[in-house]
Amino acid sequence: MENSAKKSTVEFNPELDVSKDDINAYLDSQDRTSIYDFKDDETAFYKLDSGLTEEIVNKISEEKHDPEWMHEFRLKSLDLYNKIQVPQWGSPIDGLNMDNIVTYVRPNTDMKTSWDEVPEEIKSAFDKLGIPQAEHDYLAGVGAQYDSELVYHNLQESVAAKGVVYSDLESAMTGEYADMVKEYFMKLVPPTDHKFAALHGAVWSGGSFVYVPKGVTVEVPLQSYFRLNAKGAGQFEHTLIIVDEGADLHFIEGCSAPKWNVANLHAGCVELYVKKNARLRYSTIENWSKNMYNLNTKRALVEEGARMEWVSGSFGSHVSYLYPTTILKGKDSQCDYTGITFSGKGQNLDTGCRMVHLGENTSSLVTAKSLSKDGGINTFRSSIEVMPSATGSKSSVDCSSLMLDDISRSDTIPEIDVRTADCNIGHEAKIGRISDDAVFYLMSRGISEEEARSMIVSGFANPISKELPLEYAAEMNNLIKLEMEGA
Amino acid sequence: MGETSNGVLVNHLPSPTWNRLGVNRAFVNFETLPEVEKTFEFTIENAEQITIERKSTKEAVLFADSFSQGIRREATVAGKAPIYQKQIFATGMGAQYTDLVEKLVHKTDILTVSENEKLEDAVILRWDFKKDGKAASQQIIHAKKNSSATFLLIQESEREAKGHVAIETKVILEEGAKVNLIKVNMLGEGFVLMDDTAAVINEGADLEFTQMILGGEKTYTGCYADQAGDGAVFNVNTGYMANKEHLIDINYVACERGENCSSKIYVKGSLRDRAFKTFRGTIDFRRGSKNSVGDEQEDVLLLDEGVINKTMPVILTEEEDVDARHGATIGNLSPEVLFYMGSRGIDKHAAEMLITRGHLISIANTIPDEDTVKKINLFIREAFDSNECF
């Protein structure tokens, strides 16, 4: 296993009532740089050849023991993939060559329901990421995917007793919920949607299925964690969540990978169905390695009186295309999107969201923050679409960007499409730098310039971190602190 | 990219977005242009204050390009070079439209304001078609150092008239020059207007651009301002109204390159019936535009259920030391406003009329030509009177 740990240090500050050693010891304990960037030996794993051909898709289907309809679905998706053009807008993805991407890597284990049964080398990866501990401390269930397959899935008995289903998608496809999966799978994000949705349809593997029955509230969150370890591989997990009428769920998604010198690809798909008067919060802390092309598709369909909440933190990847889409179909349905994106050296992150108002009196609230540093490129891209049927609807978009140096870039490209007079739509955005006055004020109180800038950035990100569970907010703040080192 | 066989692609968004939104560009379909024979030339008033030279278009293009050459430093917009900036003198509507105008006109008028000259009266270029007609025209306004001038370009006709108009105006502002460029569209309901503007604004120069889009069946318009010099100022104040199935397609770009530049793009309008409007407004801060500011705002009043409004307030930034803002408000009158109006005996329709007129008249009143302001007032009143709502 390689480990590229990097230590943070501080110079002694006589104004502070702690020694330099104390501070460095504290930073050591907090230093999370290395925890994502470790690589495991995968020589024993089963891998398909790189590239994308009908033969490879057939092999994946065979490996997954797909029902016939799914096998056909994959082949149709492959055909679409070959026909659909690469997007001409957005960050460049010229460095991504599908001929070099391995679409399926199977670890040498079946899925387990106890961490003790997971092979040591894989378990140790998730231990380092703190997943078993998190499950023990504050999660109702955990799914852990390693490369193309789930290696661990478990749900608390008390939650399962309420009828909540949380399983890997393959099991759901052939088990008791087979009809439900067939009814909903890639209906919200059809393979015709765009090139990478078609790619996903052809080679998807792994991911989770969640069903929360009518009226059931899951008190503590469920979490899926995706780890992509293999060099030059792709991860194509599919998450399908159905929150039935009046039910309530918080689902957390985390992802990471070690850094390789070749491109890796993540083209996952998330489909969320929020039924009448239900509520779903979907939180993501994404910290892919900086060689990753993160071309992920997320979409929610929200029924009458229901509420969808997206909380999104994007820190990793080389290139991202990530725009959670919400279709506010039902009358009085609502959606909040709260997101932060931090682009550093070598990163070109194109993130944002899309709201489609279809139902009467629907409302959406978008709060987006972005930071660019060390030559990082940030693009906030959004679309608010208010259809003729969405009378009485409201939408508000608030977007702010901070530029932390003069070699970075920050763009905002919002679109508002309104097709009814009976609505109220507002949009506001601002781009600027850290105020010199604020830095001066903090420095006049004995805080170093670096710490002052870091504090200002943490304050800037506060509206997002306060929406996360405490442990995840702390994790996000750590990531920001790391990114701010030397800024 | 060349002109397509039956039309031109215009108003390219500098940084393209999702194609399905249909806002990356607009298409002017020649097959739908009204058939008219009569060709019009504009008339010019107060011309004695300036020098007018009519040159071959080829010669005029080279002249204009000489002021723009050397400042084209392309940015990487969202990772990709903008698709339309192949032009040396960048325009709002883009290269295909410029090619079209240069094919249609063989002569270009160069209107020069002498160094340090401060014009007292507005120079008025008027296309008064009265009945049906068509026109194509290209002019270059050259404001020399520390000069100051107002140019008013008016297209008008009787309300029932039809036709098509293609205009391109290039403005060169030398150091310290100030130009008020005002464009007013009061064309009849069968007109298609294509009206493009491009400017190079040098150090300390100021372009105040006012546009009133009141008539016509379809209006495609753009403005690209290259703020090449330090302290260059570009302010836009636009008002529009559209009803029936009228279409308005706007593309404004402020490209701030110099230090201490400033741009404001303010647009206000109202849509009725089944009108369709697209507004693209981009403030593009290039590296080196330190201490510059940019602000854009669109306020749209939607008065009927069948309207379609698309708004794209874009900011592109590759310079840290800038202050950029944009905003948009879209909707109908708030219940508070309606209640207030109602308490004074003004019903909903009358309130909508008052607010719309208020928006437009506030812009019209800045035009330094009393006769034009009166005409605009009358045009707006007639437009409301002809609508059953009012």
JSON list of C-alpha atoms in Angstrom, two decimals, chain A residues 6 290 314-315 317-318 341-349 370-379 401-411 432-434 450 453-454 457 460 478-487, chain B residues 287 317-320:
[
{"chain": "A", "resi": 6, "resn": "LYS", "atom": "CA", "xyz": [1.54, 15.29, 4.03]},
{"chain": "A", "resi": 290, "resn": "LYS", "atom": "CA", "xyz": [-7.89, 14.69, -8.47]},
{"chain": "A", "resi": 314, "resn": "SER", "atom": "CA", "xyz": [-17.88, 18.94, -3.85]},
{"chain": "A", "resi": 315, "resn": "PHE", "atom": "CA", "xyz": [-14.18, 19.01, -3.05]},
{"chain": "A", "resi": 317, "resn": "SER", "atom": "CA", "xyz": [-12.18, 15.18, -8.78]},
{"chain": "A", "resi": 318, "resn": "HIS", "atom": "CA", "xyz": [-10.30, 16.59, -11.74]},
{"chain": "A", "resi": 341, "resn": "THR", "atom": "CA", "xyz": [-17.84, 23.58, -4.36]},
{"chain": "A", "resi": 342, "resn": "PHE", "atom": "CA", "xyz": [-14.15, 24.07, -3.73]},
{"chain": "A", "resi": 343, "resn": "SER", "atom": "CA", "xyz": [-11.85, 24.01, -6.78]},
{"chain": "A", "resi": 344, "resn": "GLY", "atom": "CA", "xyz": [-8.12, 23.84, -6.28]},
{"chain": "A", "resi": 345, "resn": "LYS", "atom": "CA", "xyz": [-5.10, 23.21, -8.46]},
{"chain": "A", "resi": 346, "resn": "GLY", "atom": "CA", "xyz": [-5.85, 21.14, -11.55]},
{"chain": "A", "resi": 347, "resn": "GLN", "atom": "CA", "xyz": [-9.58, 21.05, -10.86]},
{"chain": "A", "resi": 348, "resn": "ASN", "atom": "CA", "xyz": [-12.36, 22.17, -13.17]},
{"chain": "A", "resi": 349, "resn": "LEU", "atom": "CA", "xyz": [-15.63, 21.68, -11.33]},
{"chain": "A", "resi": 370, "resn": "SER", "atom": "CA", "xyz": [-18.10, 28.23, -4.49]},
{"chain": "A", "resi": 371, "resn": "LEU", "atom": "CA", "xyz": [-14.43, 28.87, -3.87]},
{"chain": "A", "resi": 372, "resn": "SER", "atom": "CA", "xyz": [-11.58, 28.85, -6.38]},
{"chain": "A", "resi": 373, "resn": "LYS", "atom": "CA", "xyz": [-7.92, 28.68, -5.51]},
{"chain": "A", "resi": 374, "resn": "ASP", "atom": "CA", "xyz": [-4.52, 27.74, -6.99]},
{"chain": "A", "resi": 375, "resn": "GLY", "atom": "CA", "xyz": [-5.75, 27.94, -10.57]},
{"chain": "A", "resi": 376, "resn": "GLY", "atom": "CA", "xyz": [-8.93, 25.98, -9.90]},
{"chain": "A", "resi": 377, "resn": "ILE", "atom": "CA", "xyz": [-11.91, 26.61, -12.18]},
{"chain": "A", "resi": 378, "resn": "ASN", "atom": "CA", "xyz": [-15.40, 26.77, -10.78]},
{"chain": "A", "resi": 379, "resn": "THR", "atom": "CA", "xyz": [-18.60, 26.99, -12.78]},
{"chain": "A", "resi": 401, "resn": "SER", "atom": "CA", "xyz": [-18.38, 32.85, -5.22]},
{"chain": "A", "resi": 402, "resn": "LEU", "atom": "CA", "xyz": [-15.07, 33.66, -3.62]},
{"chain": "A", "resi": 403, "resn": "MET", "atom": "CA", "xyz": [-11.87, 33.94, -5.63]},
{"chain": "A", "resi": 404, "resn": "LEU", "atom": "CA", "xyz": [-8.88, 33.27, -3.41]},
{"chain": "A", "resi": 405, "resn": "ASP", "atom": "CA", "xyz": [-6.12, 34.28, -5.83]},
{"chain": "A", "resi": 406, "resn": "ASP", "atom": "CA", "xyz": [-5.56, 35.82, -9.23]},
{"chain": "A", "resi": 407, "resn": "ILE", "atom": "CA", "xyz": [-4.85, 32.64, -11.17]},
{"chain": "A", "resi": 408, "resn": "SER", "atom": "CA", "xyz": [-8.20, 30.94, -10.61]},
{"chain": "A", "resi": 409, "resn": "ARG", "atom": "CA", "xyz": [-11.52, 31.29, -12.37]},
{"chain": "A", "resi": 410, "resn": "SER", "atom": "CA", "xyz": [-15.15, 31.46, -11.32]},
{"chain": "A", "resi": 411, "resn": "ASP", "atom": "CA", "xyz": [-18.17, 31.57, -13.64]},
{"chain": "A", "resi": 432, "resn": "GLY", "atom": "CA", "xyz": [-15.62, 38.69, -5.26]},
{"chain": "A", "resi": 433, "resn": "ARG", "atom": "CA", "xyz": [-12.55, 38.21, -3.14]},
{"chain": "A", "resi": 434, "resn": "ILE", "atom": "CA", "xyz": [-11.91, 37.99, 0.60]},
{"chain": "A", "resi": 450, "resn": "GLU", "atom": "CA", "xyz": [-3.57, 32.41, 6.96]},
{"chain": "A", "resi": 453, "resn": "ARG", "atom": "CA", "xyz": [-8.48, 33.80, 5.63]},
{"chain": "A", "resi": 454, "resn": "SER", "atom": "CA", "xyz": [-9.34, 30.26, 6.69]},
{"chain": "A", "resi": 457, "resn": "VAL", "atom": "CA", "xyz": [-13.81, 30.90, 4.28]},
{"chain": "A", "resi": 460, "resn": "PHE", "atom": "CA", "xyz": [-18.58, 31.62, 4.05]},
{"chain": "A", "resi": 478, "resn": "ASN", "atom": "CA", "xyz": [-11.44, 19.82, 7.83]},
{"chain": "A", "resi": 479, "resn": "LEU", "atom": "CA", "xyz": [-11.48, 19.56, 4.07]},
{"chain": "A", "resi": 480, "resn": "ILE", "atom": "CA", "xyz": [-11.81, 23.33, 3.78]},
{"chain": "A", "resi": 481, "resn": "LYS", "atom": "CA", "xyz": [-8.96, 23.81, 6.24]},
{"chain": "A", "resi": 482, "resn": "LEU", "atom": "CA", "xyz": [-6.78, 21.49, 4.21]},
{"chain": "A", "resi": 483, "resn": "GLU", "atom": "CA", "xyz": [-7.63, 23.22, 0.96]},
{"chain": "A", "resi": 484, "resn": "MET", "atom": "CA", "xyz": [-6.87, 26.58, 2.56]},
{"chain": "A", "resi": 485, "resn": "GLU", "atom": "CA", "xyz": [-3.37, 25.63, 3.65]},
{"chain": "A", "resi": 486, "resn": "GLY", "atom": "CA", "xyz": [-0.96, 28.04, 2.03]},
{"chain": "A", "resi": 487, "resn": "ALA", "atom": "CA", "xyz": [-3.75, 30.11, 0.48]},
{"chain": "B", "resi": 287, "resn": "ARG", "atom": "CA", "xyz": [-7.37, 38.67, -16.25]},
{"chain": "B", "resi": 317, "resn": "THR", "atom": "CA", "xyz": [-14.48, 35.89, -13.86]},
{"chain": "B", "resi": 318, "resn": "GLU", "atom": "CA", "xyz": [-10.80, 35.16, -14.22]},
{"chain": "B", "resi": 319, "resn": "GLU", "atom": "CA", "xyz": [-9.70, 38.12, -12.10]},
{"chain": "B", "resi": 320, "resn": "GLU", "atom": "CA", "xyz": [-9.79, 37.97, -8.33]}
]
